[in-house]
Tab-separated table of N, CA and C in Angstrom:
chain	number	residue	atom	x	y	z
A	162	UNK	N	33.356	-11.448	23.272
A	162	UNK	CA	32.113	-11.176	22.593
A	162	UNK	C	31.510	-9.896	23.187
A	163	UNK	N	30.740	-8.950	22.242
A	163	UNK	CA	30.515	-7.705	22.802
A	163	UNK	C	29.245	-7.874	23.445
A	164	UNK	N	28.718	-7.344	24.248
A	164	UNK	CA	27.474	-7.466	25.194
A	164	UNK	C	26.234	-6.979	23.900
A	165	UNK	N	25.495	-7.717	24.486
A	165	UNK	CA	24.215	-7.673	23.449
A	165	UNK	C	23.046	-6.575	23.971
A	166	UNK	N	22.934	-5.871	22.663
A	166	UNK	CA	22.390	-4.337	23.229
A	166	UNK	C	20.485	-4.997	23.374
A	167	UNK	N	20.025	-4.695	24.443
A	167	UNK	CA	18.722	-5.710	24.314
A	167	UNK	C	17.666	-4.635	23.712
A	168	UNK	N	17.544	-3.328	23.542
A	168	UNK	CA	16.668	-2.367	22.634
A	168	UNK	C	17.082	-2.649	21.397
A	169	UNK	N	17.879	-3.149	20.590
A	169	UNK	CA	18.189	-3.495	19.330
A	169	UNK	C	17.354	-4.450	18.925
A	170	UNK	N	16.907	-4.541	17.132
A	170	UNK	CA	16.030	-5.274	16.778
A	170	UNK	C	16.632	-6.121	16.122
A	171	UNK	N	16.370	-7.410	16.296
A	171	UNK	CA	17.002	-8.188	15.499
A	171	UNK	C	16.441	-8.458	14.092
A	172	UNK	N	17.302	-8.791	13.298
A	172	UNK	CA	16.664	-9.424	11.561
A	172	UNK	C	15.290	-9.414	11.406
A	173	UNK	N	15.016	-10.541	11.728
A	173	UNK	CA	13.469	-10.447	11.886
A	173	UNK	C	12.417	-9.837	12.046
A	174	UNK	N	12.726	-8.978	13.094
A	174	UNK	CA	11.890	-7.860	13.914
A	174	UNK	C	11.641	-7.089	12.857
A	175	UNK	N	12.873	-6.453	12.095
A	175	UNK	CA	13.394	-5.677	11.132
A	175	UNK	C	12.497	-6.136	9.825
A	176	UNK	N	12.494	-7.305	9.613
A	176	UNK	CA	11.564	-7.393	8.262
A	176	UNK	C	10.197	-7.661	8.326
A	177	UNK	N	10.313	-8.086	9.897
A	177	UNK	CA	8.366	-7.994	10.221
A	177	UNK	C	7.728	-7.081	10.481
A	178	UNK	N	8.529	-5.824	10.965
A	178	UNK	CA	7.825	-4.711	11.550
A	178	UNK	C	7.681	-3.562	9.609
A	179	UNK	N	8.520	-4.376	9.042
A	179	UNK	CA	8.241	-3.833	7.687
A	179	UNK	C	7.115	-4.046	6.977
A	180	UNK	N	6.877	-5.771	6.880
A	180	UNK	CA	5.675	-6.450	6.279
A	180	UNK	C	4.888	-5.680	6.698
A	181	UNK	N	4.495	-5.463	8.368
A	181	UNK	CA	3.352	-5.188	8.951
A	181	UNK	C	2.639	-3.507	8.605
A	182	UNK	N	4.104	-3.070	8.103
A	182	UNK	CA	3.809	-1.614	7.534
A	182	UNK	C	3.574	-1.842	6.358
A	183	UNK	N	3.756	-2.366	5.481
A	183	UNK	CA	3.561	-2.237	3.352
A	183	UNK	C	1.805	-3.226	4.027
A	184	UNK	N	1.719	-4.118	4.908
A	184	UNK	CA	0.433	-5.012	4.874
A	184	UNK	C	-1.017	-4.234	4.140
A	185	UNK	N	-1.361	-3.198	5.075
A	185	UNK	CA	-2.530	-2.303	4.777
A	185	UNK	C	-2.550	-1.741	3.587
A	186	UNK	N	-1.333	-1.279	2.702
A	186	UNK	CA	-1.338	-0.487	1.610
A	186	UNK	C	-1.919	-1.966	0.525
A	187	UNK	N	-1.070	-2.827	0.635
A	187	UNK	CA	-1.489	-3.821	-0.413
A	187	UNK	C	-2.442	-4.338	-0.099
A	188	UNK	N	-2.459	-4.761	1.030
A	188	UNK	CA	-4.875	-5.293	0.935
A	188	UNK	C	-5.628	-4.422	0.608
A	189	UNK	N	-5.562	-3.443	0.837
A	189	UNK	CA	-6.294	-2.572	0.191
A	189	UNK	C	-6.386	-2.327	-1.255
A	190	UNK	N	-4.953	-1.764	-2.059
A	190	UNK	CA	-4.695	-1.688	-3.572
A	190	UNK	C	-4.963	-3.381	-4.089
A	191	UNK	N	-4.960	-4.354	-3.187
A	191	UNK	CA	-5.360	-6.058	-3.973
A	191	UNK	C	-6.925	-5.804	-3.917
A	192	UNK	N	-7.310	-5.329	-2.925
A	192	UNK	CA	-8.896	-5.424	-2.601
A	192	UNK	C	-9.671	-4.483	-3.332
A	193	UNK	N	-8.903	-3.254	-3.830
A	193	UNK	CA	-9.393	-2.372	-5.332
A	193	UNK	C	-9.199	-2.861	-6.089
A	194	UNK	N	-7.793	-3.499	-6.668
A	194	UNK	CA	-8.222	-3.749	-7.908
A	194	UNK	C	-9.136	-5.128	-7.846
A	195	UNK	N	-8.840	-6.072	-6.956
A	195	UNK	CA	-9.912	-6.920	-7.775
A	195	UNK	C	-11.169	-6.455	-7.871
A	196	UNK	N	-12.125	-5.927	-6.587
A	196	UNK	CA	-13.162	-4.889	-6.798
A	196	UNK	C	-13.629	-4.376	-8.333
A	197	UNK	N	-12.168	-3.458	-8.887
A	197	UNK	CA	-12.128	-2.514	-9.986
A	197	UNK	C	-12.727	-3.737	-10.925
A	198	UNK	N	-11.964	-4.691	-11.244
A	198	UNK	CA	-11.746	-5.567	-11.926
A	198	UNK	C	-13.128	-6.721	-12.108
A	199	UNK	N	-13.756	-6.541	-11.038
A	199	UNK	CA	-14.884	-7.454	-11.090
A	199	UNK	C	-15.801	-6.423	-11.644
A	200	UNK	N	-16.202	-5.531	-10.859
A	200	UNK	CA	-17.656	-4.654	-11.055
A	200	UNK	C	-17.243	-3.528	-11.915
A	201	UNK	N	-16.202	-3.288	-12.363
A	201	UNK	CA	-16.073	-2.397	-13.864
A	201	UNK	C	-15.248	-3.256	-14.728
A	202	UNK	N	-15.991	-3.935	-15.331
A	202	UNK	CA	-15.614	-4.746	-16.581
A	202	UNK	C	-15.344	-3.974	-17.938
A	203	UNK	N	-16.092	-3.104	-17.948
A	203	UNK	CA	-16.097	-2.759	-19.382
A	203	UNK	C	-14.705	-1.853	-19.042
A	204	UNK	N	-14.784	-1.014	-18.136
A	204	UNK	CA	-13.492	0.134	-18.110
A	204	UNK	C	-12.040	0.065	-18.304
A	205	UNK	N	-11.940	-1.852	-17.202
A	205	UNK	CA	-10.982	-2.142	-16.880
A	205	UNK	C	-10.551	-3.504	-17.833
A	206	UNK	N	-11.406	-3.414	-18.938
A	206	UNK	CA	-11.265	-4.906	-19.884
A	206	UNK	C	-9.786	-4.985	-20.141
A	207	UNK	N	-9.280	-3.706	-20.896
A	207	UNK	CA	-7.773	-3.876	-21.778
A	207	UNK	C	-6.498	-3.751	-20.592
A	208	UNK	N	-7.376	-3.586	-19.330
A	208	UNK	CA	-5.792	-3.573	-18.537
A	208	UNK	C	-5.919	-4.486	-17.947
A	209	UNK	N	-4.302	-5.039	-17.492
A	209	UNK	CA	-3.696	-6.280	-16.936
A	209	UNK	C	-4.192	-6.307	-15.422
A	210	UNK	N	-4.045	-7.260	-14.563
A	210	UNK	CA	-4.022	-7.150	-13.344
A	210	UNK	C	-3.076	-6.515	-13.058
A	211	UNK	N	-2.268	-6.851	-13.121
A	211	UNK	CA	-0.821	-6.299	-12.718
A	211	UNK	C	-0.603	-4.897	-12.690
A	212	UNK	N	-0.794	-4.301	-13.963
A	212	UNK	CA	-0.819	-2.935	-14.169
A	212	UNK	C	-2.184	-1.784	-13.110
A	213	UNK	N	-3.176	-2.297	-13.021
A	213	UNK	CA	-4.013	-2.046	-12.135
A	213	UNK	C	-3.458	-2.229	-10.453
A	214	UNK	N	-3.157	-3.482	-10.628
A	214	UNK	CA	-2.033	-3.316	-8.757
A	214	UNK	C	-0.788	-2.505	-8.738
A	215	UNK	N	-0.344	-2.601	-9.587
A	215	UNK	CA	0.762	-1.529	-9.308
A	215	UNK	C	0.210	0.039	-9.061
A	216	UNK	N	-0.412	0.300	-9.670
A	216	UNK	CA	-1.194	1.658	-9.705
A	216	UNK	C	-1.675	1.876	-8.061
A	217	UNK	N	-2.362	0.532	-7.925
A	217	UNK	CA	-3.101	1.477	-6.334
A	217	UNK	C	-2.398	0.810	-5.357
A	218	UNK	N	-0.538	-0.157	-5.595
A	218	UNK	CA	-0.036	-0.442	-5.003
A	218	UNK	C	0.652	0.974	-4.440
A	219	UNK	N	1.115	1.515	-5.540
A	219	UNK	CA	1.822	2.388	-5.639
A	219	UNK	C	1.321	3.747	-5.073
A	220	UNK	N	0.257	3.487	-5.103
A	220	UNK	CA	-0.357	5.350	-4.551
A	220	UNK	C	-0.922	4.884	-3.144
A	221	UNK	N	-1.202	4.032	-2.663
A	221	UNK	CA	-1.137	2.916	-1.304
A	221	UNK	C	-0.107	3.405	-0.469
A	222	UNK	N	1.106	3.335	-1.130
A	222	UNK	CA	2.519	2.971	-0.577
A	222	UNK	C	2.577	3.549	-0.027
A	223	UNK	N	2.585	5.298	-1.029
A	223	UNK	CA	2.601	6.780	-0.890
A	223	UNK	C	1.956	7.599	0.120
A	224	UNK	N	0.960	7.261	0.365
A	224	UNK	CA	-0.346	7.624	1.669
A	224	UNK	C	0.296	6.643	2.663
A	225	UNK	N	0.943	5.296	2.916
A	225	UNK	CA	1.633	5.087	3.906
A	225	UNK	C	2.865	5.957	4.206
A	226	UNK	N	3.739	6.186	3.832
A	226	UNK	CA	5.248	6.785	3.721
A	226	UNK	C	4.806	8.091	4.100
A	227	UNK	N	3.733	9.001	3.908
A	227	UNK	CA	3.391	10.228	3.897
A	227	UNK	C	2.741	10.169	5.022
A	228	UNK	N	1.942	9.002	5.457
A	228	UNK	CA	1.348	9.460	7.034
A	228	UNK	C	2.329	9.346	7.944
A	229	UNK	N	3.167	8.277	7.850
A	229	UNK	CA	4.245	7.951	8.770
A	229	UNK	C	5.193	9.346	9.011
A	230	UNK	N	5.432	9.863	7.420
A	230	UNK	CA	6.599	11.293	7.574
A	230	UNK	C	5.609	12.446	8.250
A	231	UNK	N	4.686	12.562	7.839
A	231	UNK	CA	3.451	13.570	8.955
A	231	UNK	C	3.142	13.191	9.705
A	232	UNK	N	2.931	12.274	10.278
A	232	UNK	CA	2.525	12.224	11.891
A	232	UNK	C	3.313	11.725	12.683
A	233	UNK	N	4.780	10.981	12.010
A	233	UNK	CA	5.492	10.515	12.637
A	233	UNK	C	5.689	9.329	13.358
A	234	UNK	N	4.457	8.516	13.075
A	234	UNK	CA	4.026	7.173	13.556
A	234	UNK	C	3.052	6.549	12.539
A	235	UNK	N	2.783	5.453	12.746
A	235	UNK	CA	1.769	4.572	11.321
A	235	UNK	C	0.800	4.273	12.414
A	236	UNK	N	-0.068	4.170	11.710
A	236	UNK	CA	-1.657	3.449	12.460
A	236	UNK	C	-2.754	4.407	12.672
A	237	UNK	N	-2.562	5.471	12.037
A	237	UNK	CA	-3.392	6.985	12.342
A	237	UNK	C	-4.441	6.695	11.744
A	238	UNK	N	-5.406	7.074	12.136
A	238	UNK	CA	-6.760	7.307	11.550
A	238	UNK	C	-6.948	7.746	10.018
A	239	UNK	N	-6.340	8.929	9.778
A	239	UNK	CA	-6.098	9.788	9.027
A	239	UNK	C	-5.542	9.297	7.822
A	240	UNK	N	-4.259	8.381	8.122
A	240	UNK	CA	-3.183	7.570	7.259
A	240	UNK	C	-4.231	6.778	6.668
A	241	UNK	N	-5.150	5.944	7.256
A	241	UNK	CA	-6.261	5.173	6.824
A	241	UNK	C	-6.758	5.513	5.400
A	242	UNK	N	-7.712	6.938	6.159
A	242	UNK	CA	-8.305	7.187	5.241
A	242	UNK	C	-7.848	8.061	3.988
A	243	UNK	N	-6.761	8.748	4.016
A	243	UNK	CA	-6.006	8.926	2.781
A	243	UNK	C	-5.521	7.494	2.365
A	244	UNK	N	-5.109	6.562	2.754
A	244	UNK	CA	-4.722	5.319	2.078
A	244	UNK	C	-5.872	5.077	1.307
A	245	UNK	N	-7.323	4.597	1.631
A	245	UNK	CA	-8.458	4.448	0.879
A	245	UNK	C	-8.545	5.726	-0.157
A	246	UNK	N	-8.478	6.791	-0.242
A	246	UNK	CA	-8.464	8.157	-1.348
A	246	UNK	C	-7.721	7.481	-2.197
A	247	UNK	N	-6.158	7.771	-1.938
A	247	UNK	CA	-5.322	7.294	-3.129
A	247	UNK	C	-5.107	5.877	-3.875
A	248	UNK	N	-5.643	5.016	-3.176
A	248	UNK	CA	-6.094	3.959	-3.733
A	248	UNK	C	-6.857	3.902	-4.673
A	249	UNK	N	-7.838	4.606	-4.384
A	249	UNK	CA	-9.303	4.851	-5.193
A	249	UNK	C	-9.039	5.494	-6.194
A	250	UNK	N	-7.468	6.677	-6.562
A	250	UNK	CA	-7.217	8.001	-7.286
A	250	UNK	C	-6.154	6.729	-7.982
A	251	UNK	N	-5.576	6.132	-7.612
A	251	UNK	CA	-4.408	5.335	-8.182
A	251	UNK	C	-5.552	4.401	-9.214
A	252	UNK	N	-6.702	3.750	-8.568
A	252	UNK	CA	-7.106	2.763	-9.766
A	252	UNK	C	-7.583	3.873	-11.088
A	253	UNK	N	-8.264	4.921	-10.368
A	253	UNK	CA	-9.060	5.919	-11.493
A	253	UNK	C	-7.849	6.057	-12.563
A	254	UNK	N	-6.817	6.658	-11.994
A	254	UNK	CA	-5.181	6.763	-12.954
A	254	UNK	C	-4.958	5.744	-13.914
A	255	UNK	N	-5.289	4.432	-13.230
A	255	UNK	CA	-5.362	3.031	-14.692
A	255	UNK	C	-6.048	3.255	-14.854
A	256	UNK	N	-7.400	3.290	-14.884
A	256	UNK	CA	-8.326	3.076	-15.885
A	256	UNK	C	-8.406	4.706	-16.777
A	257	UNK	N	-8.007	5.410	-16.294
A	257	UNK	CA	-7.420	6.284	-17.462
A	257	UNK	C	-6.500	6.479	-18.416
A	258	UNK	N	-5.510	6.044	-18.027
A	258	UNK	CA	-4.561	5.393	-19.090
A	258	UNK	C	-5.064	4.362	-19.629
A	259	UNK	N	-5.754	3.417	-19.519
A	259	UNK	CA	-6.123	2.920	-20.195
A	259	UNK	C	-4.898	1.300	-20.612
A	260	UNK	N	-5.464	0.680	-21.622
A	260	UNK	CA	-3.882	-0.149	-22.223
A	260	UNK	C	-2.267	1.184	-22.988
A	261	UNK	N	-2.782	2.109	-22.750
A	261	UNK	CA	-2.027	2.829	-23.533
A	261	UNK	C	-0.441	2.804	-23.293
A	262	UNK	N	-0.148	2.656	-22.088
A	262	UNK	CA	0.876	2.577	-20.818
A	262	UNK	C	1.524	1.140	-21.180
């Protein structure tokens, strides 16, 4: 049996240290849209939930992946607060499209 490298991450590590990175993008894009979804009724009537989370899931994601490739580490200040921007630019994007999408 080959000796067990002990800096290696095992399975787990591997899909928790993932969760713990996508975590912030989606509470946030869940915590806009429902936000969006409660206190702009009229804007956000014809779109789905779904279609609204994907939107500021998706531009969430993007401000994670982009702080991590610029600063080279996650947890930045900075990463934060561009995560809250594009969140905010991702719901504006649904409710501009509209049901049209």
């Amino acid at each position: 049996m080959p000796p067990r490298n002990e800096n290696a991450l095992a399975l787990v590590d591997i899909v928790l240290h993932l969760l713990n990175f996508l975590a912030p993008a989606c509470g946030v894009a869940a915590l806009g849209a429902l936000l969006a979804k409660t206190l702009m009724r009229g804007t956000f009537a014809g779109i789905g939930w779904t279609r609204v989370l994907a939107w500021a899931a998706t531009a969430g994601l993007v401000a994670s992946i982009a702080g991590l490739a610029i600063f080279g580490r996650d947890g930045r200040i900075e990463t934060y607060a561009a995560l809250v921007l594009l969140v905010a630019l991702g719901l504006a994007a649904a409710a501009r499209r509209g049901d049209s999408a």
